[in-house]
Amino acid sequence: MILSIESSCDDSSIAVTEIATKKLLFHKKISQELDHAKYGGVVPELAARLHATALPRILEQTKPFFPDLKAVAVTNAPGLAVTLVEGVTMAKALAIALDLPLIGVNHLHGHIYSLFLERESAFPMTVLLVSGGHTQVIDAKGYKDFSLIAQTMDDSFGESFDKVAKMLGLGYPGGPIVEAYAQKGDENRFDFTVPLANSGKIAFSYSGLKNQVRLQIAALGEEISDQDRYDICASFQRVATAHLLQKLKKIFKTRTISDFAIVGGASANLYLREKIEALCGEFGASLHLAPLAYCSDNAAMIGRCGIEGYLRGDFTDYRELVSSPRSAL
Ligand code: KG4
Ligand code: ZN
């Protein structure tokens, strides 16, 4: 079995997975959403302090598995510097105490392996990663064989939902709230422009759209009604998704893609899933998705990726395992 730890942002999570069968034997996650909600975003130092109490509480429950552990996997990049170190320190301590090898897992690789929970991996695949920190299209050929096709030039898709929710005073994380508000709104009421619509560039940008929403909220002023909020969320979600679709269409036209996947916290968005399903249908590609419960950050996906490292002997000496907040794919 492999024990895995995730603490790159505001979720404290530990999993135990059987190496041979990939079966998830234990998975627990303590989310800090309520603790950060009043700030409209994650406060790194607060998140780190909460990990310091939550992770040991979860670890306690995994003690019965200790005799059967073969390795410890941990997210070591990218993420918030002060929260990554909480998981990495725990992983190192465990590896030394139980005399186990350590596997540092790139968080983005982990999201890709959320597609292969409790099953064998299957590559090649073109993957859209939409999370709070990233918006990327990745050419995924195999274990650690990932290259970037496109990425955002500024804010990420998920982050733009968080910012819109914050501007409307709706709380954190914004993604699920904005999606729920959008369901009650008229998506054609506000005519926000689709970012980079007239640019041939294969890249994403959300800062301009965020600003359009900000100006619209200001124009509505103090009189803003609930219906206005629903309509803003619906119009914003339509344009944010249309932007992804326009650029993805260009990518589909220039490459042969038979298997396409969406991963990351924002891949739980049902509006996005529906639109991308139609796009895949248009180009004859199969769409792969992670189970809804494992789209956002979790240790199960880190363990699943860690198993691939274990099977290849891809270990890191504990003295050399460092957390790298800005690490790329
Ligand atoms: O993957 P994740 O848990 O953390 C990072 O690696 O960043 O993604 C969290 C992000 C947040 O920005 C959250 O608002 C967004 O995913 N998100 C959504 C939805 N659910 C979560 N965005 C849009 N629609 C959703 N339903
Ligand atoms: Zn993530």
XYZ file of C-alpha atoms and ligand atoms in Angstrom:
356
model
C 0.000 0.000 0.000
C 1.003 3.598 -0.511
C 0.095 6.457 1.815
C -0.394 9.846 0.146
C -0.668 13.390 1.483
C -2.076 16.557 -0.139
C -1.747 20.058 1.355
C -1.010 22.344 -1.610
C -3.843 24.767 -0.831
C -6.804 24.622 1.577
C -7.635 20.906 1.632
C -5.922 18.606 4.153
C -6.152 15.121 2.719
C -4.595 11.685 3.235
C -5.268 8.474 1.313
C -4.107 4.850 1.374
C -4.193 2.969 -1.929
C -3.391 -0.670 -2.721
C -0.513 -0.725 -5.199
C -1.364 -3.875 -7.168
C -5.094 -3.226 -7.613
C -5.103 0.622 -7.390
C -7.988 0.198 -4.961
C -8.588 3.150 -2.657
C -8.593 1.732 0.881
C -8.828 4.976 2.839
C -9.478 8.565 1.880
C -10.259 11.521 4.049
C -10.254 15.233 3.345
C -10.841 18.126 5.715
C -11.732 21.248 3.719
C -11.131 24.689 5.148
C -13.655 26.491 2.929
C -15.671 27.901 5.815
C -12.542 29.236 7.525
C -11.539 31.200 4.420
C -15.040 32.188 3.245
C -15.123 35.482 5.113
C -11.929 36.610 3.360
C -13.248 35.714 -0.128
C -10.153 33.582 -0.815
C -7.520 31.390 0.806
C -5.324 33.049 3.463
C -2.070 31.045 3.214
C -0.876 31.388 6.844
C -4.306 30.448 8.181
C -4.403 27.465 5.808
C -0.975 26.314 7.027
C -2.061 26.487 10.684
C -5.203 24.499 9.925
C -3.189 21.814 8.068
C -0.938 21.506 11.120
C -3.896 20.297 13.187
C -6.013 18.564 10.508
C -3.304 16.378 8.931
C -2.248 14.648 12.194
C -5.937 14.053 13.000
C -6.431 12.218 9.710
C -3.091 10.401 9.942
C -4.138 8.935 13.288
C -6.889 7.006 11.478
C -4.441 5.423 9.020
C -2.305 3.729 11.711
C -3.776 0.238 11.082
C -2.307 0.416 7.542
C 1.253 1.291 8.679
C 2.622 -2.300 8.672
C 1.573 -2.738 5.033
C 2.936 0.537 3.654
C 5.590 0.385 0.933
C 6.001 4.132 0.255
C 4.828 7.641 1.125
C 3.759 10.009 -1.680
C 3.282 13.734 -1.118
C 2.407 16.795 -3.190
C 5.600 18.862 -3.247
C 4.822 21.286 -6.109
C 3.218 23.612 -7.145
C 1.067 25.280 -4.483
C 1.225 27.669 -1.550
C 4.727 27.612 -0.032
C 3.560 27.616 3.580
C 0.954 24.865 3.096
C 3.016 22.526 0.882
C 5.661 22.352 3.591
C 3.101 20.983 6.089
C 2.487 17.872 3.980
C 6.114 17.505 2.929
C 7.330 17.661 6.543
C 4.796 15.040 7.619
C 5.779 12.782 4.700
C 9.474 13.052 5.539
C 8.862 12.279 9.204
C 6.786 9.234 8.279
C 9.330 8.007 5.737
C 12.129 8.227 8.297
C 10.102 6.707 11.157
C 8.724 3.817 9.091
C 11.818 3.434 6.890
C 9.894 3.905 3.640
C 10.842 5.491 0.330
C 9.429 8.941 -0.491
C 7.794 10.033 -3.727
C 7.305 13.743 -4.449
C 4.252 14.251 -6.670
C 3.602 17.281 -8.868
C 0.068 18.438 -8.017
C -0.817 18.901 -11.711
C 0.250 15.326 -12.494
C -1.966 14.302 -9.568
C -4.992 15.992 -11.171
C -4.333 14.064 -14.401
C -4.242 10.791 -12.428
C -7.653 11.612 -10.897
C -8.857 10.112 -14.197
C -7.372 6.743 -13.284
C -8.580 6.159 -9.717
C -9.130 2.443 -9.094
C -8.134 1.595 -12.681
C -5.181 1.363 -15.044
C -3.927 4.524 -16.699
C -4.497 5.063 -20.425
C -2.470 7.466 -22.573
C -2.182 9.409 -24.880
C -4.822 11.938 -24.002
C -5.331 15.677 -24.399
C -6.223 17.127 -21.012
C -7.877 20.411 -20.058
C -6.829 21.249 -16.494
C -9.107 23.889 -14.973
C -8.447 24.673 -11.320
C -8.007 27.611 -8.990
C -4.332 27.905 -9.884
C -4.212 26.703 -13.488
C -5.890 26.735 -16.891
C -3.885 24.523 -19.202
C -4.307 22.237 -22.162
C -1.836 19.386 -21.822
C -0.589 16.782 -24.256
C -0.392 13.788 -21.882
C 1.609 10.917 -23.372
C 2.486 8.897 -20.265
C 3.922 9.050 -16.745
C 5.763 12.388 -16.397
C 5.530 12.793 -20.175
C 3.370 15.905 -20.224
C 3.755 18.971 -22.429
C 1.859 22.226 -22.548
C -0.284 23.077 -25.560
C -1.863 26.245 -24.120
C -2.232 28.058 -20.829
C -3.643 31.217 -19.298
C -1.732 34.467 -19.556
C -3.209 35.806 -16.288
C -6.035 34.522 -14.048
C -7.233 30.938 -14.153
C -10.741 29.744 -15.059
C -11.571 28.691 -11.462
C -10.008 31.816 -9.985
C -12.227 34.013 -12.196
C -15.296 32.302 -10.690
C -13.860 32.982 -7.210
C -13.319 36.661 -8.064
C -16.824 37.114 -9.511
C -18.307 35.525 -6.374
C -16.183 37.829 -4.220
C -17.289 40.940 -6.150
C -20.919 39.901 -5.703
C -20.342 39.109 -2.013
C -21.287 35.446 -2.452
C -18.492 33.729 -0.479
C -15.711 31.246 -1.252
C -15.070 29.042 -3.199
C -16.894 30.878 -5.947
C -17.121 28.104 -8.548
C -20.023 26.080 -7.144
C -21.830 29.243 -5.943
C -21.583 31.036 -9.295
C -22.675 27.856 -11.092
C -25.746 27.562 -8.829
C -26.615 31.260 -9.272
C -26.165 30.921 -13.041
C -28.818 28.216 -13.168
C -31.396 30.810 -12.099
C -30.198 33.537 -14.453
C -30.536 34.749 -18.042
C -27.173 34.046 -19.704
C -27.875 36.508 -22.531
C -28.746 39.532 -20.400
C -25.200 40.928 -20.229
C -23.161 41.013 -23.396
C -19.648 40.528 -22.021
C -17.069 40.117 -24.809
C -15.311 36.791 -25.206
C -11.591 37.233 -24.384
C -9.088 36.965 -27.269
C -11.950 36.276 -29.691
C -10.201 38.071 -32.549
C -6.737 36.797 -31.746
C -5.235 33.750 -33.422
C -3.252 33.126 -30.244
C -3.907 29.766 -28.588
C -3.915 30.988 -25.001
C -6.419 31.977 -22.323
C -7.067 35.206 -20.449
C -9.613 35.916 -17.717
C -8.504 39.231 -16.222
C -10.347 41.336 -18.827
C -13.599 39.414 -18.371
C -13.279 39.836 -14.608
C -12.960 43.570 -15.155
C -16.046 43.649 -17.413
C -18.013 41.973 -14.602
C -16.621 44.457 -12.077
C -17.748 47.419 -14.205
C -21.201 45.893 -14.693
C -21.633 45.391 -10.940
C -20.561 49.003 -10.361
C -23.062 50.210 -12.988
C -25.895 48.401 -11.216
C -24.872 50.117 -7.985
C -26.518 49.670 -4.595
C -29.842 48.737 -6.173
C -28.465 45.389 -7.409
C -31.107 42.670 -7.012
C -30.846 38.912 -6.628
C -32.060 38.523 -10.220
C -29.250 40.854 -11.372
C -26.774 38.614 -9.542
C -28.202 35.463 -11.162
C -28.007 37.104 -14.604
C -24.421 38.307 -14.054
C -23.342 34.803 -12.989
C -25.105 33.195 -15.979
C -23.704 35.708 -18.492
C -20.214 35.440 -17.005
C -20.284 31.621 -17.025
C -21.470 31.602 -20.656
C -18.618 33.880 -21.797
C -15.927 32.227 -19.613
C -16.883 28.862 -21.110
C -17.246 30.223 -24.668
C -13.632 31.452 -24.418
C -12.395 27.975 -23.478
C -14.467 26.420 -26.251
C -13.244 28.816 -28.964
C -9.606 28.046 -28.202
C -10.219 24.324 -27.740
C -11.908 24.223 -31.132
C -8.746 25.653 -32.696
C -6.710 22.963 -30.944
C -9.060 20.204 -32.123
C -8.714 21.501 -35.693
C -4.909 21.359 -35.664
C -4.376 18.015 -33.896
C -5.828 14.547 -34.049
C -7.486 14.036 -30.672
C -9.331 10.804 -30.001
C -9.295 11.021 -26.200
C -9.968 14.260 -24.356
C -10.263 14.796 -20.605
C -11.152 17.609 -18.190
C -9.596 17.599 -14.697
C -9.197 20.023 -11.768
C -11.643 21.590 -9.339
C -13.560 23.515 -12.015
C -14.109 20.345 -14.059
C -17.002 19.740 -11.658
C -18.885 22.523 -13.473
C -21.787 20.807 -15.235
C -22.326 23.631 -17.753
C -18.682 23.295 -18.854
C -18.935 19.482 -18.968
C -22.009 19.683 -21.208
C -20.407 22.132 -23.657
C -17.180 20.141 -23.889
C -19.101 16.921 -24.365
C -20.771 18.509 -27.415
C -17.373 19.699 -28.722
C -15.905 16.205 -28.354
C -18.961 14.806 -30.157
C -18.380 17.233 -33.028
C -14.778 16.020 -33.435
C -15.429 12.333 -32.717
C -13.366 12.285 -29.515
C -14.194 10.374 -26.313
C -14.538 12.540 -23.210
C -12.981 11.332 -19.939
C -13.850 12.814 -16.557
C -12.819 12.187 -12.969
C -15.554 11.235 -10.498
C -17.197 14.467 -9.255
C -15.947 13.920 -5.695
C -12.316 13.784 -6.884
C -12.221 16.827 -9.189
C -11.085 19.199 -6.435
C -7.859 18.662 -4.502
C -7.540 15.276 -2.816
C -4.879 12.794 -1.714
C -6.386 9.875 -3.680
C -5.123 11.328 -6.993
C -1.692 11.958 -5.418
C -1.572 8.326 -4.281
C -2.636 7.103 -7.723
C 0.177 9.072 -9.372
C 2.539 7.979 -6.558
C 1.887 4.331 -7.460
C 3.253 4.984 -10.960
C 6.378 6.455 -9.361
C 6.661 3.475 -6.998
C 6.385 0.957 -9.832
C 9.217 2.746 -11.686
C 11.432 3.187 -8.602
C 11.081 6.951 -9.029
C 11.921 7.850 -5.409
C 13.338 11.025 -3.830
C 15.838 11.069 -0.974
C 14.184 12.791 1.991
C 17.083 15.255 2.217
C 16.426 16.292 -1.366
C 12.627 16.450 -1.321
C 11.739 20.131 -1.222
C 8.483 21.922 -1.839
C 8.528 24.178 -4.900
C 5.571 26.594 -4.925
C 6.099 27.778 -8.500
C 7.003 24.519 -10.164
C 5.590 23.969 -13.659
C 4.110 20.912 -15.306
O -8.288 21.807 -8.218
P -8.764 22.684 -7.121
O -9.504 22.051 -5.978
O -7.595 23.511 -6.501
C -6.501 23.968 -7.243
O -5.627 23.144 -7.597
O -6.509 25.189 -7.549
O -9.686 23.804 -7.815
C -10.355 24.759 -7.048
C -10.990 25.759 -8.003
C -11.589 26.987 -7.294
O -11.194 28.138 -7.990
C -13.073 26.734 -7.403
O -13.862 27.921 -7.415
C -13.156 26.025 -8.738
O -12.070 25.143 -8.718
N -14.429 25.290 -8.878
C -15.346 25.571 -9.822
C -16.445 24.709 -9.575
N -16.148 23.928 -8.489
C -14.900 24.305 -8.087
N -15.337 26.468 -10.825
C -16.434 26.534 -11.614
N -17.533 25.766 -11.416
C -17.576 24.847 -10.431
N -18.653 24.090 -10.254
Zn -5.680 21.297 -7.561
